[in-house]
Coordinates of C-alpha atoms and ligand atoms in Angstrom, one line a residue:
M1 CA 10.8 9.4 -53.0
A2 CA 8.5 11.3 -50.6
W3 CA 6.8 8.0 -49.6
L4 CA 10.2 6.4 -49.0
T5 CA 11.3 9.2 -46.7
L6 CA 8.0 9.0 -44.9
Y7 CA 8.4 5.2 -44.6
L8 CA 11.9 5.5 -43.2
L9 CA 10.8 8.2 -40.8
N10 CA 8.0 6.0 -39.6
V11 CA 10.4 3.1 -39.0
L12 CA 12.8 5.3 -37.2
W13 CA 10.0 6.7 -35.0
A14 CA 8.8 3.2 -34.2
V15 CA 12.3 2.0 -33.2
A16 CA 13.0 5.1 -31.1
G17 CA 9.6 4.6 -29.5
T18 CA 10.2 1.0 -28.5
S19 CA 13.8 1.6 -27.3
T20 CA 12.8 4.4 -24.9
R21 CA 9.5 3.0 -23.9
A22 CA 10.4 0.8 -20.9
Q23 CA 7.1 1.7 -19.4
S24 CA 3.8 0.0 -20.1
S25 CA 0.4 1.4 -19.5
C26 CA -3.2 0.4 -19.9
S27 CA -6.5 1.9 -19.0
V28 CA -9.9 0.9 -17.6
P29 CA -12.3 0.3 -20.5
P30 CA -15.0 3.1 -20.6
E31 CA -17.9 0.7 -19.8
Q32 CA -16.1 -0.3 -16.5
Q33 CA -15.4 3.3 -15.5
P34 CA -18.5 3.5 -13.1
W35 CA -16.8 0.9 -10.9
V36 CA -13.8 3.1 -10.5
D37 CA -15.8 6.2 -9.9
G38 CA -17.8 4.2 -7.3
L39 CA -14.6 3.3 -5.5
Q40 CA -13.3 6.9 -5.5
K41 CA -16.6 8.1 -4.1
L42 CA -16.5 5.5 -1.4
M43 CA -12.9 6.6 -0.5
E44 CA -13.8 10.3 -0.5
R45 CA -16.9 9.8 1.6
S46 CA -14.7 8.1 4.3
V47 CA -12.7 11.4 4.8
M48 CA -15.4 13.3 6.7
R49 CA -16.4 10.2 8.7
S50 CA -13.0 9.5 10.0
D51 CA -10.9 11.2 12.6
F52 CA -7.8 9.6 11.3
P53 CA -6.3 12.0 8.6
N54 CA -4.9 9.6 6.0
P55 CA -2.3 11.2 3.6
S56 CA -2.5 8.3 1.1
I57 CA -6.2 9.2 0.6
L58 CA -5.3 12.8 -0.2
I59 CA -2.6 11.7 -2.7
A60 CA -5.1 9.4 -4.4
M61 CA -7.8 12.1 -4.5
N62 CA -5.4 14.7 -6.0
L63 CA -3.9 12.3 -8.6
A64 CA -7.4 11.2 -9.7
G65 CA -9.0 14.7 -9.5
T66 CA -11.4 14.9 -6.6
Y67 CA -15.2 14.8 -6.7
S68 CA -15.4 16.3 -3.2
P69 CA -13.4 19.6 -2.9
E70 CA -14.7 20.0 0.7
A71 CA -13.2 16.7 1.8
Q72 CA -10.0 17.6 -0.1
K73 CA -9.7 20.9 1.7
S74 CA -10.6 19.5 5.1
L75 CA -8.0 16.6 4.8
T76 CA -5.3 19.1 3.5
N77 CA -5.9 21.3 6.5
E78 CA -5.9 18.4 9.0
L79 CA -2.6 17.2 7.6
M80 CA -1.2 20.8 7.7
S81 CA -1.8 20.8 11.4
T82 CA -0.2 17.5 12.3
D83 CA 3.0 17.6 14.2
S84 CA 6.0 15.9 12.5
A85 CA 7.3 14.7 15.8
D86 CA 4.3 12.4 16.1
L87 CA 4.9 10.8 12.7
T88 CA 7.1 7.9 11.7
N89 CA 9.4 8.5 8.7
G90 CA 6.9 6.8 6.4
Q91 CA 4.0 8.8 7.7
L92 CA 6.0 12.0 7.4
A93 CA 6.9 11.1 3.8
L94 CA 3.3 10.4 2.8
T95 CA 2.3 13.7 4.5
I96 CA 4.9 15.6 2.4
M97 CA 3.6 14.1 -0.8
A98 CA 0.0 14.6 0.2
L99 CA 0.5 18.3 0.9
S100 CA 2.6 18.8 -2.3
S101 CA -0.3 17.1 -4.2
S102 CA -2.6 19.7 -2.7
C103 CA -0.1 22.4 -3.8
R104 CA 0.7 23.3 -0.2
D105 CA 4.2 23.9 1.0
P106 CA 5.3 21.1 3.3
G107 CA 7.7 23.6 4.9
S108 CA 10.1 22.3 7.6
R109 CA 8.8 18.7 7.1
V110 CA 11.3 18.2 4.3
P111 CA 14.4 19.2 6.2
T112 CA 13.1 17.2 9.2
L113 CA 12.8 14.0 7.1
L114 CA 16.1 14.6 5.4
K115 CA 17.8 14.9 8.8
R116 CA 16.1 11.7 10.0
M117 CA 17.1 9.8 6.9
E118 CA 20.7 11.0 7.0
N119 CA 20.9 9.0 10.3
W120 CA 19.0 6.0 8.9
T121 CA 20.5 2.5 8.8
P122 CA 18.4 -0.7 8.6
S123 CA 18.0 -2.1 12.1
S124 CA 19.2 -5.5 11.0
Q125 CA 19.8 -7.6 7.8
G126 CA 16.7 -9.5 6.8
D127 CA 14.5 -6.6 7.8
G128 CA 12.7 -7.1 4.5
A129 CA 9.2 -5.8 4.0
S130 CA 8.8 -3.9 7.3
G131 CA 12.2 -2.3 7.5
F132 CA 12.3 -0.8 4.0
Y133 CA 8.8 0.3 3.4
G134 CA 8.9 3.5 5.4
P135 CA 12.4 4.5 4.1
S136 CA 11.3 3.8 0.5
L137 CA 8.5 6.3 1.0
A138 CA 11.0 8.7 2.6
I139 CA 13.3 8.6 -0.4
L140 CA 10.4 8.9 -2.8
A141 CA 9.2 12.1 -1.1
L142 CA 12.6 13.6 -0.6
C143 CA 13.6 12.9 -4.2
Q144 CA 10.6 14.9 -5.4
K145 CA 11.6 17.8 -3.1
N146 CA 15.4 17.9 -3.1
S147 CA 16.9 15.1 -5.2
E148 CA 20.5 16.5 -4.8
A149 CA 20.5 16.3 -1.0
T150 CA 18.8 12.9 -1.2
L151 CA 21.4 11.4 -3.5
P152 CA 23.9 10.1 -0.7
I153 CA 20.9 8.7 1.3
A154 CA 19.5 6.9 -1.8
V155 CA 23.0 5.4 -2.5
R156 CA 23.2 4.0 1.0
F157 CA 19.6 2.8 0.8
A158 CA 20.2 1.0 -2.6
K159 CA 23.4 -0.7 -1.3
N160 CA 21.5 -2.0 1.8
L161 CA 18.6 -3.1 -0.3
M162 CA 20.9 -5.2 -2.6
R163 CA 21.9 -7.2 0.5
E164 CA 18.3 -8.2 1.2
S165 CA 17.1 -11.5 -0.3
S166 CA 13.4 -10.6 -0.5
I167 CA 11.4 -7.6 0.5
G168 CA 7.9 -8.5 -0.7
V169 CA 5.8 -7.0 -3.5
D170 CA 4.5 -3.9 -1.6
T171 CA 7.9 -2.8 -0.3
G172 CA 9.6 -3.7 -3.6
A173 CA 7.1 -1.5 -5.5
V174 CA 7.6 1.6 -3.3
A175 CA 11.4 1.1 -3.5
T176 CA 11.1 0.9 -7.3
L177 CA 9.2 4.2 -7.3
A178 CA 11.7 5.8 -5.1
L179 CA 14.8 4.7 -7.0
T180 CA 13.1 5.4 -10.4
C181 CA 12.6 9.0 -9.2
M182 CA 16.3 9.2 -8.2
Y183 CA 17.4 7.5 -11.5
N184 CA 15.5 10.1 -13.5
R185 CA 17.2 12.9 -11.6
I186 CA 20.8 11.9 -11.6
P187 CA 22.9 15.1 -11.8
V188 CA 24.6 15.8 -15.1
G189 CA 28.3 15.0 -15.0
S190 CA 28.1 12.3 -12.4
E191 CA 26.0 9.9 -14.3
E192 CA 27.8 6.5 -14.7
D193 CA 28.2 5.3 -11.1
Y194 CA 24.8 6.3 -10.0
R195 CA 23.1 5.0 -13.1
E196 CA 24.8 1.7 -12.6
L197 CA 23.9 1.4 -8.9
F198 CA 20.3 2.5 -9.2
G199 CA 19.9 0.6 -12.5
E200 CA 21.1 -2.7 -11.0
T201 CA 19.0 -2.3 -7.9
L202 CA 15.9 -1.4 -10.0
K203 CA 16.5 -4.5 -12.2
A204 CA 16.6 -6.8 -9.2
L205 CA 13.4 -5.1 -7.7
V206 CA 11.3 -5.3 -10.9
D207 CA 12.5 -8.9 -11.7
D208 CA 11.3 -9.9 -8.3
I209 CA 7.9 -8.2 -8.8
S210 CA 7.4 -9.6 -12.3
L211 CA 7.9 -13.1 -11.0
R212 CA 5.0 -12.6 -8.5
V213 CA 2.4 -12.0 -11.2
K214 CA -0.2 -14.7 -11.0
A215 CA -2.2 -16.3 -13.8
D216 CA -5.1 -13.9 -13.2
G217 CA -2.8 -10.9 -13.4
I218 CA -2.8 -10.1 -9.7
I219 CA 0.7 -9.2 -8.5
G220 CA 1.5 -10.6 -5.1
D221 CA -1.9 -10.4 -3.5
T222 CA -5.0 -8.2 -4.2
Y223 CA -3.7 -5.4 -2.0
S224 CA -0.1 -5.2 -3.3
T225 CA -1.3 -5.0 -7.0
G226 CA -1.9 -1.3 -7.1
L227 CA 1.6 -0.3 -5.9
A228 CA 3.1 -3.1 -8.1
M229 CA 1.3 -1.7 -11.2
Q230 CA 2.7 1.8 -10.5
A231 CA 6.2 0.3 -10.2
L232 CA 6.1 -1.8 -13.4
S233 CA 4.6 1.2 -15.3
V234 CA 7.5 3.6 -14.5
T235 CA 10.6 1.4 -14.2
P236 CA 13.4 2.2 -16.6
E237 CA 14.6 -1.4 -16.4
Q238 CA 12.7 -4.2 -18.3
P239 CA 11.6 -7.0 -15.9
V240 CA 12.8 -10.5 -16.6
K241 CA 9.2 -11.6 -17.2
Q242 CA 7.3 -9.3 -19.5
W243 CA 4.3 -7.7 -17.8
D244 CA 0.8 -7.8 -19.3
C245 CA -0.7 -4.6 -18.0
E246 CA -4.2 -5.2 -19.4
K247 CA -4.4 -8.7 -17.8
T248 CA -3.6 -7.2 -14.4
M249 CA -6.1 -4.4 -15.0
N250 CA -8.8 -7.1 -15.8
G251 CA -7.8 -9.0 -12.7
V252 CA -8.1 -5.9 -10.5
L253 CA -11.5 -5.0 -12.0
N254 CA -12.7 -8.5 -11.2
E255 CA -11.6 -8.2 -7.6
I256 CA -13.4 -4.8 -7.4
K257 CA -16.6 -6.4 -8.6
Q258 CA -16.3 -9.0 -5.9
G259 CA -16.3 -6.3 -3.3
K260 CA -12.6 -6.7 -2.2
F261 CA -12.0 -2.9 -2.1
E262 CA -14.2 -1.7 0.7
N263 CA -11.3 -0.4 2.9
P264 CA -10.7 3.3 1.9
M265 CA -6.9 2.7 2.3
S266 CA -7.1 -0.2 -0.1
I267 CA -8.8 2.2 -2.6
A268 CA -6.2 4.8 -2.0
Q269 CA -3.5 2.4 -3.1
I270 CA -5.2 1.0 -6.2
L271 CA -6.9 4.2 -7.5
P272 CA -3.8 5.9 -9.0
S273 CA -3.1 2.8 -11.2
L274 CA -6.8 2.7 -12.3
K275 CA -6.4 6.3 -13.4
G276 CA -3.1 5.8 -15.2
K277 CA -1.2 7.7 -12.5
T278 CA 1.7 7.0 -10.2
Y279 CA 3.2 8.6 -7.1
L280 CA 5.9 10.0 -9.5
D281 CA 3.1 12.3 -10.8
V282 CA 2.7 14.1 -7.5
P283 CA 4.9 17.1 -8.4
Q284 CA 2.9 17.6 -11.6
V285 CA -0.6 17.7 -10.1
I286 CA -2.4 20.8 -11.3
C287 CA -4.5 22.2 -8.4
G288 CA -8.0 23.2 -9.1
A289 CA -8.5 20.7 -11.8
D290 CA -11.3 18.9 -9.9
H291 CA -14.3 17.2 -11.4
E292 CA -16.9 19.8 -11.7
V293 CA -20.1 17.9 -11.1
S294 CA -20.4 14.8 -9.2
P295 CA -21.4 12.2 -11.8
T296 CA -24.3 9.8 -11.2
L297 CA -22.7 6.8 -9.8
T298 CA -23.9 3.4 -9.0
D299 CA -23.3 2.9 -5.3
H300 CA -21.8 -0.3 -4.1
P301 CA -23.1 -0.6 -0.5
T302 CA -20.8 -2.0 2.1
P303 CA -21.9 -5.5 3.1
V304 CA -23.7 -5.3 6.5
P305 CA -24.9 -8.4 8.3
T306 CA -28.2 -8.8 6.4
S307 CA -29.6 -12.2 7.3
E308 CA -30.9 -13.1 10.7
S309 CA -29.0 -16.4 10.6
N310 CA -26.0 -17.0 12.7
I311 CA -22.7 -18.7 12.0
N312 CA -20.2 -20.5 14.3
V313 CA -16.6 -19.5 14.3
I314 CA -13.8 -21.4 16.1
Y315 CA -11.3 -18.9 17.5
T316 CA -7.9 -19.8 18.9
I317 CA -5.4 -17.5 20.5
N318 CA -1.9 -18.9 20.5
N319 CA 1.4 -17.7 22.0
Q320 CA 4.3 -20.1 21.9
L321 CA 7.1 -17.5 21.7
R322 CA 9.8 -18.4 24.1
G323 CA 10.9 -15.3 26.1
V324 CA 7.4 -14.1 26.4
D325 CA 6.2 -15.0 29.9
L326 CA 2.8 -16.3 29.3
L327 CA 2.5 -19.3 26.9
F328 CA -1.0 -20.3 25.9
N329 CA -3.1 -22.0 23.3
V330 CA -6.8 -21.6 23.9
T331 CA -9.8 -22.1 21.7
I332 CA -13.4 -20.9 22.0
E333 CA -16.4 -21.3 19.8
V334 CA -18.6 -18.2 19.2
R335 CA -21.8 -17.5 17.4
V336 CA -22.2 -14.3 15.4
K337 CA -24.6 -12.9 12.8
S338 CA -23.8 -14.2 9.4
G339 CA -21.9 -11.5 7.4
S340 CA -20.3 -10.0 10.6
V341 CA -16.7 -8.9 10.4
L342 CA -14.0 -10.7 12.3
L343 CA -14.0 -7.9 14.9
A344 CA -17.4 -9.1 16.1
V345 CA -16.0 -12.6 16.7
L346 CA -13.2 -11.2 18.8
E347 CA -15.7 -9.1 20.8
E348 CA -18.0 -12.0 21.4
A349 CA -15.0 -14.2 22.5
Q350 CA -13.9 -11.4 24.9
R351 CA -17.4 -11.1 26.3
K352 CA -17.6 -14.9 26.9
N353 CA -14.2 -15.3 28.4
S354 CA -11.8 -12.6 29.8
M355 CA -8.8 -14.5 28.6
F356 CA -9.7 -13.4 25.1
K357 CA -9.4 -9.7 26.1
F358 CA -7.9 -7.8 23.2
E359 CA -7.0 -4.2 22.2
T360 CA -6.7 -2.5 18.9
K361 CA -4.9 0.6 17.7
M362 CA -6.1 2.8 14.9
T363 CA -4.0 2.8 11.7
S364 CA -4.4 3.9 8.1
W365 CA -5.8 0.4 7.3
G366 CA -8.2 0.5 10.2
P367 CA -8.0 -1.1 13.6
M368 CA -5.0 -3.3 14.1
V369 CA -5.0 -5.9 16.9
Y370 CA -2.0 -5.1 19.0
S371 CA -2.7 -6.9 22.2
I372 CA -4.4 -10.2 23.2
N373 CA -4.6 -11.6 26.7
N374 CA -2.3 -8.8 27.8
I375 CA 0.5 -9.8 25.3
A376 CA 1.2 -6.8 23.1
E377 CA 3.1 -6.5 19.8
N378 CA 6.6 -5.0 20.1
A379 CA 8.3 -3.3 17.1
N380 CA 11.8 -3.7 18.7
Q381 CA 11.3 -7.4 19.1
K382 CA 9.4 -7.6 15.8
T383 CA 6.5 -9.4 17.4
Y384 CA 2.9 -9.1 16.3
W385 CA -0.5 -10.8 16.3
E386 CA -0.8 -12.7 13.0
L387 CA -4.3 -13.6 11.9
L388 CA -4.9 -16.9 10.1
S389 CA -7.8 -18.9 8.6
G390 CA -6.7 -22.5 9.1
K391 CA -3.1 -22.2 8.3
T392 CA -3.5 -19.4 5.7
P393 CA -2.7 -15.8 6.7
L394 CA -5.7 -13.4 6.2
E395 CA -5.3 -10.8 3.6
E396 CA -7.4 -8.3 5.5
G397 CA -7.7 -7.0 9.1
V398 CA -10.4 -7.6 11.7
A399 CA -12.6 -4.7 10.6
Y400 CA -13.0 -6.0 7.0
Y401 CA -12.6 -9.8 7.0
I402 CA -15.9 -11.6 7.0
P403 CA -15.6 -15.2 8.4
F404 CA -17.7 -18.1 7.1
N405 CA -19.6 -20.7 9.0
N406 CA -17.3 -23.1 10.9
E407 CA -14.2 -21.3 10.0
H408 CA -11.2 -21.7 12.3
I409 CA -9.5 -18.4 12.9
T410 CA -6.2 -18.2 14.8
A411 CA -4.5 -15.2 16.3
N412 CA -0.9 -16.3 16.6
F413 CA 1.7 -14.3 18.4
T414 CA 4.8 -14.4 16.2
Q415 CA 7.7 -12.5 14.7
Y416 CA 8.3 -10.9 11.3
Ligands
LIG1 C1 5.1 -3.7 7.4 C2 3.7 -4.3 7.3 C3 3.2 -5.0 8.4 C4 4.0 -5.1 9.7 C5 3.8 -3.8 10.5 C6 4.7 -3.6 11.6 C7 5.9 -2.8 11.3 N1 6.7 -2.5 12.3 O1 6.2 -2.3 10.3 C8 3.3 -6.4 10.3 C9 4.1 -7.6 10.0 C10 3.1 -6.4 11.8 C11 2.0 -6.4 9.6 C12 0.9 -7.2 10.0 C13 -0.2 -7.4 9.3 N2 -0.4 -7.0 8.0 CO1 0.7 -5.7 7.1 N3 1.7 -4.6 6.0 C14 2.9 -4.1 6.1 C15 3.2 -3.2 4.9 C16 4.2 -4.1 4.0 C17 3.8 -1.8 5.1 C18 3.0 -1.0 6.2 C19 3.7 0.3 6.4 O2 4.8 0.4 7.0 N4 3.1 1.4 5.9 C20 3.7 2.7 5.9 C21 3.3 3.6 7.1 C22 3.8 5.0 6.9 O3 1.9 3.7 7.2 P1 1.1 3.3 8.5 O4 -0.3 3.4 8.3 O5 1.7 4.1 9.6 O6 1.6 1.8 8.7 C23 1.1 1.0 9.8 C24 -0.1 0.2 9.3 O7 0.0 -0.1 7.9 C25 0.0 -1.0 10.2 N5 -0.4 -2.2 9.5 C26 0.4 -3.1 8.8 N6 -0.3 -4.1 8.3 C27 -1.6 -3.9 8.7 C28 -2.7 -4.6 8.4 C29 -3.9 -4.2 8.9 C30 -5.1 -5.0 8.5 C31 -4.0 -3.1 9.7 C32 -5.3 -2.7 10.2 C33 -2.9 -2.3 10.0 C34 -1.7 -2.7 9.4 O8 1.4 -1.2 10.6 C35 2.1 -0.1 10.0 C36 3.2 0.3 11.0 O9 2.7 0.7 12.2 C37 1.8 -3.1 4.2 C38 1.9 -2.9 2.7 C39 1.0 -1.8 2.2 N7 0.7 -1.9 0.9 O10 0.6 -0.9 2.8 C40 1.2 -4.5 4.6 C41 -0.4 -4.6 4.7 C42 -0.9 -3.2 5.2 N8 -0.6 -5.6 5.7 C43 -1.6 -6.4 5.4 C44 -2.1 -7.4 6.2 C45 -3.1 -8.3 5.6 C46 -1.5 -7.7 7.5 C47 -2.1 -8.7 8.5 C48 -3.6 -8.7 8.7 C49 -1.5 -10.1 8.1 C50 -2.0 -11.3 8.9 N9 -2.6 -12.2 8.3 O11 -1.9 -11.3 10.1 C51 -1.3 -8.3 9.8 C52 -2.2 -7.4 10.8 C53 -2.9 -8.3 11.8 C54 -3.4 -7.6 13.1 N10 -2.7 -7.8 14.2 O12 -4.4 -6.8 13.1 C55 -2.2 -6.0 4.1 C56 -3.5 -5.2 4.4 C57 -4.6 -5.5 3.3 C58 -6.0 -5.1 3.8 N11 -6.9 -5.0 2.8 O13 -6.3 -4.9 4.9 C59 -1.1 -5.1 3.4 C60 -1.6 -4.1 2.5 C61 -0.2 -6.2 2.7 C62 -0.8 -6.8 1.5 N12 -0.4 -6.4 0.3 O14 -1.7 -7.6 1.6 N13 2.1 -5.8 8.4

């Protein structure tokens, strides 16, 4: 009789387990762990070398448990002293989460962001990836700080989101994290309507993400996979296409081994998933639980131009946007050291011909080309300089992309 009771209990437990477990998780195999530690060390080392305080890095350090308490303290203090007025909604949201993950009170930053978001409306329909990324971060941060006050904002956000046809993997992933946070904190007594709205929106979001999983497990592209993994591992809604977490993990580890994660920001976005964490864990971080001793790690040196050989790169700058005064399509061929990053090509072109003059601005992903031949990007007009190899958009910016011999790079002034 006892074995029957035990058996029935086991069956019940298994059923309950599967019915509530919408989430999936997987972990890095122990023998691959040194690769992850190496990435984390690379990211943490970038903190002291950079004068751009990056909140995403602090979040990743705190979720993973830092190896470098000095870098953690210094970055926390720098973020504490940034002025909210200088930050976009998305940057402010990341700063709030970063300070919370360091167990610091974000103070007036929360009401400031709340006020800004109360006045938020998407600038136009079809705003897609760019229009919803920052607001998704804002709802995620506000949900963790004051979910009750965030509720009406999240409702408006979800309704607007449902009108969009596609918002891309990165933005879809952050929106999933934001609405999952809201879904998990629906006030008692008001459940049904909210559950239905957030549930439906989440279902549409995760369905879309699950359909972007490639054969090698990568979701969207290499650099959207970290956020997408976070989204698929927390969602209360099952995606239309079942997600194989382990396959994605293997895909990511392969990309890491190929040196695709050199950019500290790219590490900040993948590290939480490699450590089985998500941005929803920010409120639960226990401060002071750092790694005690820095482990012996295999360093993965950043590729620097090693060989003395040169390569040719064909470089075109193109502006065919009507309404922008100066139309041009000019090509130049430049020689740079093999292994150089694209920035060296742009610099060489500029040196050879003043028409190729360009300017960059510093961002969390490194320098972004914002002006070429005196034509500058404009957020109101949604214009920017898109970088392409042949006809394929590059997956990295000028400071990290390494061109090959005879590659044709185009900088195309276009709209998003
Ligand atoms: C929106 C967006 C854009 C918009 C930004 C403008 C706007 N008004 O929002 C536009 C369309 C202009 C854009 C352009 C590019 N983007 Co983009 N972008 C994003 C996205 C979806 C969200 C960024 C954001 O709002 N962050 C939130 C705020 C709070 O952070 P922030 O640091 O202040 O955001 C700024 C920077 O992210 C910067 N930015 C955006 N993209 C890129 C790319 C690079 C290389 C750099 C240096 C800066 C940069 O613009 C943001 C707004 O000012 C991210 C997704 C992600 N996972 O981060 C991709 C992402 C950052 N972009 C990416 C890429 C590849 C590009 C392009 C290089 C594409 C191309 N082939 O031309 C170009 C940049 C070219 C250049 N001129 O140097 C990759 C970067 C990967 C990497 N390893 O470097 C990402 C991660 C997308 C992906 N999954 O592949 N992007």
